[in-house]
mmCIF file of C-alpha atoms in Angstrom:
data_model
loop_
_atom_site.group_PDB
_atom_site.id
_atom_site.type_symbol
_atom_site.label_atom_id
_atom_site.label_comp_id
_atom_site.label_asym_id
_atom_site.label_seq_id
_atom_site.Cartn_x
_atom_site.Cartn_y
_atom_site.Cartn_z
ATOM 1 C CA UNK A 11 -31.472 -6.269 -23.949
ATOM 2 C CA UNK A 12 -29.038 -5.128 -21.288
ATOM 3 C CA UNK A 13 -30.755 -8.095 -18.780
ATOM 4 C CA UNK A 14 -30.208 -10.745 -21.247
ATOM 5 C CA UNK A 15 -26.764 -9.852 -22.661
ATOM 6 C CA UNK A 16 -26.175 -9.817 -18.399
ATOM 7 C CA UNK A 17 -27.371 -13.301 -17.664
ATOM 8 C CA UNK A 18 -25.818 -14.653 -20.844
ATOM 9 C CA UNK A 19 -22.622 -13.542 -21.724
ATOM 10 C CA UNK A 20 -22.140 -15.274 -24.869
ATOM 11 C CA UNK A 21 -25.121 -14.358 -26.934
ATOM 12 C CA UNK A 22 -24.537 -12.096 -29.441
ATOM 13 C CA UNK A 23 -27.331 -9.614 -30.621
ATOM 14 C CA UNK A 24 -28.642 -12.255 -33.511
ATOM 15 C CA UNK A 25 -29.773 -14.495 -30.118
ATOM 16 C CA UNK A 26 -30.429 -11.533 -28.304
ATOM 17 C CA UNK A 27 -33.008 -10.402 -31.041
ATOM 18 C CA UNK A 28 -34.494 -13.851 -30.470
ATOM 19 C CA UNK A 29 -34.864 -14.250 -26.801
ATOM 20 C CA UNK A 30 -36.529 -10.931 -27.379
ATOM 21 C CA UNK A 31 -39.149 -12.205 -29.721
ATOM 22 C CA UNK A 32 -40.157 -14.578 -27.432
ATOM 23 C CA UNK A 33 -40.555 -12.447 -24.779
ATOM 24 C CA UNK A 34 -42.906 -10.596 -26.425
ATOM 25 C CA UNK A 35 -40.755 -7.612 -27.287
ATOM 26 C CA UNK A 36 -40.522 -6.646 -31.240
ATOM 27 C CA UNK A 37 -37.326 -4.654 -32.536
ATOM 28 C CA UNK A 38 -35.997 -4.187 -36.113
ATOM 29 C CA UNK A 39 -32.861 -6.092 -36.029
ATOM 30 C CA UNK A 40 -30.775 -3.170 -37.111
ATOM 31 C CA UNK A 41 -31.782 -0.834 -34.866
ATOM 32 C CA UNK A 42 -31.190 -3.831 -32.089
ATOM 33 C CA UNK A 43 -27.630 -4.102 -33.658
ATOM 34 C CA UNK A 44 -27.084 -0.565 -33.146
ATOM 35 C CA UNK A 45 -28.414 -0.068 -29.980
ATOM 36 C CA UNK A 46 -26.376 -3.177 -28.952
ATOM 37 C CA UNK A 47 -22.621 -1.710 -30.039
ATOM 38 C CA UNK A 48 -23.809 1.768 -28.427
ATOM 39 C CA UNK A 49 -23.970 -0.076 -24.808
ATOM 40 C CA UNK A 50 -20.735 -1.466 -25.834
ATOM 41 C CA UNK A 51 -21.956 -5.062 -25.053
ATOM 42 C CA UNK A 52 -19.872 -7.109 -28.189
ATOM 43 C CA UNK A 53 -19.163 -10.860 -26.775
ATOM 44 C CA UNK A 54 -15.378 -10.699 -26.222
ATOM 45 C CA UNK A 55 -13.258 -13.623 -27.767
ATOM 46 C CA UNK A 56 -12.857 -16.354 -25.148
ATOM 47 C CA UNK A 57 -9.234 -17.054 -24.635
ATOM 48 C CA UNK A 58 -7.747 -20.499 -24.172
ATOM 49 C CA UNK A 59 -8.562 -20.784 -20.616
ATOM 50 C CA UNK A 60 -10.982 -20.139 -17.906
ATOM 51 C CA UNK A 61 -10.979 -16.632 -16.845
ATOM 52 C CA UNK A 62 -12.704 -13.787 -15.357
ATOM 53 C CA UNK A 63 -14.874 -11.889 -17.493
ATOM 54 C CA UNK A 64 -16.395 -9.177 -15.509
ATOM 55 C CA UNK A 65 -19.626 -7.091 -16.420
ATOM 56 C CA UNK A 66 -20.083 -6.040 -19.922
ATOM 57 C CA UNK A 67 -22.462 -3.447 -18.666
ATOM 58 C CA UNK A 68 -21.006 0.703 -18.891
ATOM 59 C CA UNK A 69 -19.162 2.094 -15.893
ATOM 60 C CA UNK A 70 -21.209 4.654 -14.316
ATOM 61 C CA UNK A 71 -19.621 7.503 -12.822
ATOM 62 C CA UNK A 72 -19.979 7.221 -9.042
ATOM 63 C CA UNK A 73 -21.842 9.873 -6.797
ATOM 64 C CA UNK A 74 -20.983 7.889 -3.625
ATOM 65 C CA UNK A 75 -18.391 6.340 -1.766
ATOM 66 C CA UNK A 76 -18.147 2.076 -2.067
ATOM 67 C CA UNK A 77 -19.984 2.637 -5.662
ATOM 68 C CA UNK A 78 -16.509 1.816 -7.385
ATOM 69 C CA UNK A 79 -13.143 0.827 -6.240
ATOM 70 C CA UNK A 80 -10.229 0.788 -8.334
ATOM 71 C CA UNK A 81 -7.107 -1.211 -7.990
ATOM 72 C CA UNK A 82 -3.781 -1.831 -9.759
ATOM 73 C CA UNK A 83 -0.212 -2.741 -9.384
ATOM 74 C CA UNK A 84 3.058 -0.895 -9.059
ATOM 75 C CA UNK A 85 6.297 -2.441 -8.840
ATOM 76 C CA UNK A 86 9.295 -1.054 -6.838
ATOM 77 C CA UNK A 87 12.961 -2.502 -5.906
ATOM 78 C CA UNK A 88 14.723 -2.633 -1.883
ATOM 79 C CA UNK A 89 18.113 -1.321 -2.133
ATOM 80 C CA UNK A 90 19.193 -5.418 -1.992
ATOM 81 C CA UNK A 91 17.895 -5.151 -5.724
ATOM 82 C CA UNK A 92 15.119 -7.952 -4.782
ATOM 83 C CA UNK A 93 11.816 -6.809 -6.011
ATOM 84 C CA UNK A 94 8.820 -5.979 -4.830
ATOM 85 C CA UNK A 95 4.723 -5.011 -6.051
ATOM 86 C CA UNK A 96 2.285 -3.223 -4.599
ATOM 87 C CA UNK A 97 -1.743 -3.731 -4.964
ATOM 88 C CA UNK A 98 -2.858 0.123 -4.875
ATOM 89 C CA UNK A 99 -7.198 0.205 -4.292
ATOM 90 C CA UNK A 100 -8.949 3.335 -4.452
ATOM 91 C CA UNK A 101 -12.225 4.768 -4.113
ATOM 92 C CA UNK A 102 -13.151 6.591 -7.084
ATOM 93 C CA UNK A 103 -15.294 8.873 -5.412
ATOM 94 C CA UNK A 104 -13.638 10.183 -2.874
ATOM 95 C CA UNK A 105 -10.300 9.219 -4.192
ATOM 96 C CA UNK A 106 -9.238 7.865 -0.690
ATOM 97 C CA UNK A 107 -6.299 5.101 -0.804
ATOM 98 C CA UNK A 108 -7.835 1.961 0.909
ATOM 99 C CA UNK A 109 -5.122 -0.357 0.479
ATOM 100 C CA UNK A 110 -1.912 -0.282 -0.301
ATOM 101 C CA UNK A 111 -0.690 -4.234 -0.014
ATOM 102 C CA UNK A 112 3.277 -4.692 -0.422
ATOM 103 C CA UNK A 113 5.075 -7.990 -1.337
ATOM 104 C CA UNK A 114 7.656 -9.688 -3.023
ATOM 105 C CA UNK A 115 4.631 -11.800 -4.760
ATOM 106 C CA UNK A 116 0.903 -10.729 -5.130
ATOM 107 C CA UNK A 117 -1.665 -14.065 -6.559
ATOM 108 C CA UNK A 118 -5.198 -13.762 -7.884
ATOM 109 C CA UNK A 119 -5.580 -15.746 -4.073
ATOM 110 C CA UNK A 120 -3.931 -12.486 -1.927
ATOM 111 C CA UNK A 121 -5.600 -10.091 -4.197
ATOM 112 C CA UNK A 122 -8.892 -11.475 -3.070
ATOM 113 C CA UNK A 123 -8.070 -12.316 0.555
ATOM 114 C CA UNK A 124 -7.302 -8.595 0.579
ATOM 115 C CA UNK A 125 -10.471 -7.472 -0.721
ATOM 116 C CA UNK A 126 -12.400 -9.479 1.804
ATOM 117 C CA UNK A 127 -10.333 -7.771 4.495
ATOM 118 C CA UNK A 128 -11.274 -4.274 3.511
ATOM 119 C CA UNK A 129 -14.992 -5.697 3.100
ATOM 120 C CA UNK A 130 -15.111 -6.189 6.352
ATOM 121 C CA UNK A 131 -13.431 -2.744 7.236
ATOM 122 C CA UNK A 132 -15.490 -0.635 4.935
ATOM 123 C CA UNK A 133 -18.319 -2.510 3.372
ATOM 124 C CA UNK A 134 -18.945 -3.776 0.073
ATOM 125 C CA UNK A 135 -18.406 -2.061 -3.753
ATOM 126 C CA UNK A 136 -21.028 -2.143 -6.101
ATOM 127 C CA UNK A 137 -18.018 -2.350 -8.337
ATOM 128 C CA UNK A 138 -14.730 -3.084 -8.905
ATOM 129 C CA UNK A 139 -12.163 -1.782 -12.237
ATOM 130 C CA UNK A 140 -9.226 -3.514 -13.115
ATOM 131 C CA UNK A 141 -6.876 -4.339 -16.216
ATOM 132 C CA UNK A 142 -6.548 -7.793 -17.431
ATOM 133 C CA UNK A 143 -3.061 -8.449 -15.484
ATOM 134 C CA UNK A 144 -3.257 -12.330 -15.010
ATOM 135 C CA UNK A 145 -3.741 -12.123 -11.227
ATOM 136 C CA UNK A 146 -6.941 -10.100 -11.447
ATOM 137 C CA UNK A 147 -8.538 -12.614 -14.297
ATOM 138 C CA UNK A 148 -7.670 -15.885 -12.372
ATOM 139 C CA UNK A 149 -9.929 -18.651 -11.166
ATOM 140 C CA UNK A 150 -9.622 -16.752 -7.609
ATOM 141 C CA UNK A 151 -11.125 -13.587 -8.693
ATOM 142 C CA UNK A 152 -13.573 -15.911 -10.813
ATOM 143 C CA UNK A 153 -14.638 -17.339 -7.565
ATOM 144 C CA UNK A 154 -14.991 -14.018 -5.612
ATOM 145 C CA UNK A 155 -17.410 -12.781 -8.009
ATOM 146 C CA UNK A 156 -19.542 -15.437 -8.513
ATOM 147 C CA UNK A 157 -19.442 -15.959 -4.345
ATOM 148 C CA UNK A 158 -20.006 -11.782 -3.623
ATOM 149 C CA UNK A 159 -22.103 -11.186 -6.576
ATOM 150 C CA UNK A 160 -19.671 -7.757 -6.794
ATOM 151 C CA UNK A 161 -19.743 -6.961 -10.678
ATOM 152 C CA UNK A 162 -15.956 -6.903 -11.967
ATOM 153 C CA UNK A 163 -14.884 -4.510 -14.752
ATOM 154 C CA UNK A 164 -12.189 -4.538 -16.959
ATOM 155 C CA UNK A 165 -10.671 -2.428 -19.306
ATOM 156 C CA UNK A 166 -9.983 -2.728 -22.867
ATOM 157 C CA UNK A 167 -6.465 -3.413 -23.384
ATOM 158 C CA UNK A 168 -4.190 -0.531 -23.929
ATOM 159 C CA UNK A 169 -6.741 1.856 -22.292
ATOM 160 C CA UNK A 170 -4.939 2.488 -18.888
ATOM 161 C CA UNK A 171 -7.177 5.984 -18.901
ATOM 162 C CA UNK A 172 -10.573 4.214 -18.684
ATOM 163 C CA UNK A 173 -9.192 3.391 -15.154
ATOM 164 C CA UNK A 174 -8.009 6.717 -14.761
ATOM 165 C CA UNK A 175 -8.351 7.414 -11.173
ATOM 166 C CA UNK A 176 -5.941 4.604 -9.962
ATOM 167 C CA UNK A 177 -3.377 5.271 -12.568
ATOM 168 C CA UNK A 178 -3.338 9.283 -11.426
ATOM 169 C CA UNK A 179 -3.066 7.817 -7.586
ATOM 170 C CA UNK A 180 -0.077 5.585 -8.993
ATOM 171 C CA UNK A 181 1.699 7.977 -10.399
ATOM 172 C CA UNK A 182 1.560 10.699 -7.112
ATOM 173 C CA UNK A 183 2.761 7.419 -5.528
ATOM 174 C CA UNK A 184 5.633 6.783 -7.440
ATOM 175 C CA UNK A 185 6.410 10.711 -8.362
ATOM 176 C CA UNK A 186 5.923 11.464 -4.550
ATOM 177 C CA UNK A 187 6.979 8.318 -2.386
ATOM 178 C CA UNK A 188 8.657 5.524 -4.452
ATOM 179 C CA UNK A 189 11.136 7.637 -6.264
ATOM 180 C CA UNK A 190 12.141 9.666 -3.280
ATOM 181 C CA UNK A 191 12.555 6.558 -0.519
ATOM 182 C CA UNK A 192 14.877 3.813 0.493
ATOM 183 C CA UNK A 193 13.581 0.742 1.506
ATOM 184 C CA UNK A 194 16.102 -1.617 3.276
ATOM 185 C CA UNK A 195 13.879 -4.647 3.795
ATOM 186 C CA UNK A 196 9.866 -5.485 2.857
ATOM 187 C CA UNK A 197 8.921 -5.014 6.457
ATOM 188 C CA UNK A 198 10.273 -1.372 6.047
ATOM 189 C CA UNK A 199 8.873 -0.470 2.658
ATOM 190 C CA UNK A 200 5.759 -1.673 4.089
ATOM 191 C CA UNK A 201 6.165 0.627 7.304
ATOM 192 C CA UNK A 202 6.913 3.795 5.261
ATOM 193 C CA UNK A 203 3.950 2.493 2.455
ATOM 194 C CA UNK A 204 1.342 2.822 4.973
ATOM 195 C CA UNK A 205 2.764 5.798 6.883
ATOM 196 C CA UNK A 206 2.701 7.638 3.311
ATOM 197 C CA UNK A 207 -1.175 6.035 3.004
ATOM 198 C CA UNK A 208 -2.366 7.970 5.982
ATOM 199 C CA UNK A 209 -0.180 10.702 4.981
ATOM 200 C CA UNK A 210 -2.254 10.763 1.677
ATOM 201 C CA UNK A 211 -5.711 10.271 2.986
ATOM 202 C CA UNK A 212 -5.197 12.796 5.836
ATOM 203 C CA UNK A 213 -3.285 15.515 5.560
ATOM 204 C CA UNK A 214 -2.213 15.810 1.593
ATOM 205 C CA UNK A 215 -3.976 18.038 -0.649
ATOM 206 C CA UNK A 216 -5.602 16.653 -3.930
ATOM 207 C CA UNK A 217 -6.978 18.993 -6.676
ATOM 208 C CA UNK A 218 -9.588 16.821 -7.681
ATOM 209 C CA UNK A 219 -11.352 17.431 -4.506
ATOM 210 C CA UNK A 220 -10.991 21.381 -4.144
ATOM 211 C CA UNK A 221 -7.296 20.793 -2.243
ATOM 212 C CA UNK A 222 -8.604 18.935 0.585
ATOM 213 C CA UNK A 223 -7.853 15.023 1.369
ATOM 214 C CA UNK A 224 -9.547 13.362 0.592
ATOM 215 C CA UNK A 225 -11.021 12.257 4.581
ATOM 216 C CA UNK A 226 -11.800 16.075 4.623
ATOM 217 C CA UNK A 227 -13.603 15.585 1.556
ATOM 218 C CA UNK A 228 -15.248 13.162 2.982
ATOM 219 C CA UNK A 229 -16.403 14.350 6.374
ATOM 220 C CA UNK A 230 -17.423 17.858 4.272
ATOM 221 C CA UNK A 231 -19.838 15.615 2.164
ATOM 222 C CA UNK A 232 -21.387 13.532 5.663
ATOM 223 C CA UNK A 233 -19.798 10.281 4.448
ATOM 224 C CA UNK A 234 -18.811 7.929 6.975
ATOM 225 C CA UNK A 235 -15.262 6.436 5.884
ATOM 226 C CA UNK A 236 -14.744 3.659 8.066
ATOM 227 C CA UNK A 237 -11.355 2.758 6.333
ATOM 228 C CA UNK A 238 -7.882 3.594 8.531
#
């Protein structure tokens, strides 16, 4: 069932039952039906455009580094008033920061170019969670799916928790950094935003991980982070 509803996102489980049949495999209908809402696999309502629509499969929770990365935005202001966003990815497992991208504009396009770049840093996810800001469901993220064959998971609207881990790291980042700095240009907001990032990832304490950073966490559990 799960290998069908995969390779064919729009059948429901009346066509799934079917394909099914003809494979050889005999199910009451109901218990298909049930089974089928249980893995969460309902065919979401197509919009009026193309977009991304990610993997309908569960999240599984990730034992390893590169098994999931997690990535949203936060938006911040230079003392000019001109505004600014930041793409935040993290590792879910380790919790490390891998990227934090600033600029006055962030596209589907730079998302992706971004994620390519810290491919070739780090290596590939199995997985990636988002939201379903307009950027991350573009024809550009459409694209880098089908070309990486990385699955791309998003969460049901309103449910910022099912991508907890990135909104916790957002909110350290804003509570910590964002509310307590100055930035007097982008190229200095991006200065301090990486200086914070190694900050983070090297020397600050998370609780999540037994108070260690999370590259301590790391090189305790014989992982090889290959990210800066």
């Amino acid at each position: 069932m799960k290998a069908i509803a995969s390779e064919r996102r729009r059948f429901g489980y009346r066509r799934i039952h079917v394909m099914l049949e003809r494979q050889g495999i005999m199910m009451n209908l109901k218990k298909l039906r049930r089974l089928y809402r249980e893995e969460k696999l309902q065919v979401r309502r197509r919009g009026g455009r193309k977009r991304a629509l990610g993997t309908r499969r569960p999240m599984l929770v990730p034992d390893a580094p590169n098994r999931r990365w997690s990535l949203d935005f936060v938006s911040d202001a230079l003392t000019d008033g001109r505004r600014f966003r930041v793409l935040a990815v993290v590792d879910d497992y380790s919790r490390e920061c891998l990227a934090l991208v600033a600029d006055t504009s962030l596209s589907g396009l730079r998302v992706v170019r971004e994620l390519d770049a810290l491919i070739a840093r780090r290596g590939r996810p199995a997985m990636v969670v988002s939201d379903y800001g307009t950027e991350l469901t573009s024809m550009a993220v459409l694209n880098w799916c089908q070309r990486t064959g990385i699955d791309w998971h998003y969460i049901a609207p309103g449910k910022p928790m099912q991508n907890g881990f990135v909104e916790s790291f957002n909110g350290r980042f804003r509570d910590e950094f964002l509310n307590e700095t100055l930035f007097s240009s982008l190229a200095d907001a991006r200065e301090q935003i990486q200086a914070w990032r190694h900050d983070y990832n090297h020397h600050r304490p998370h609780s999540g991980l037994g108070n260690i950073p999370p590259v301590e966490f790391a090189a305790q559990k014989g992982l090889a982070m290959r990210a800066a």
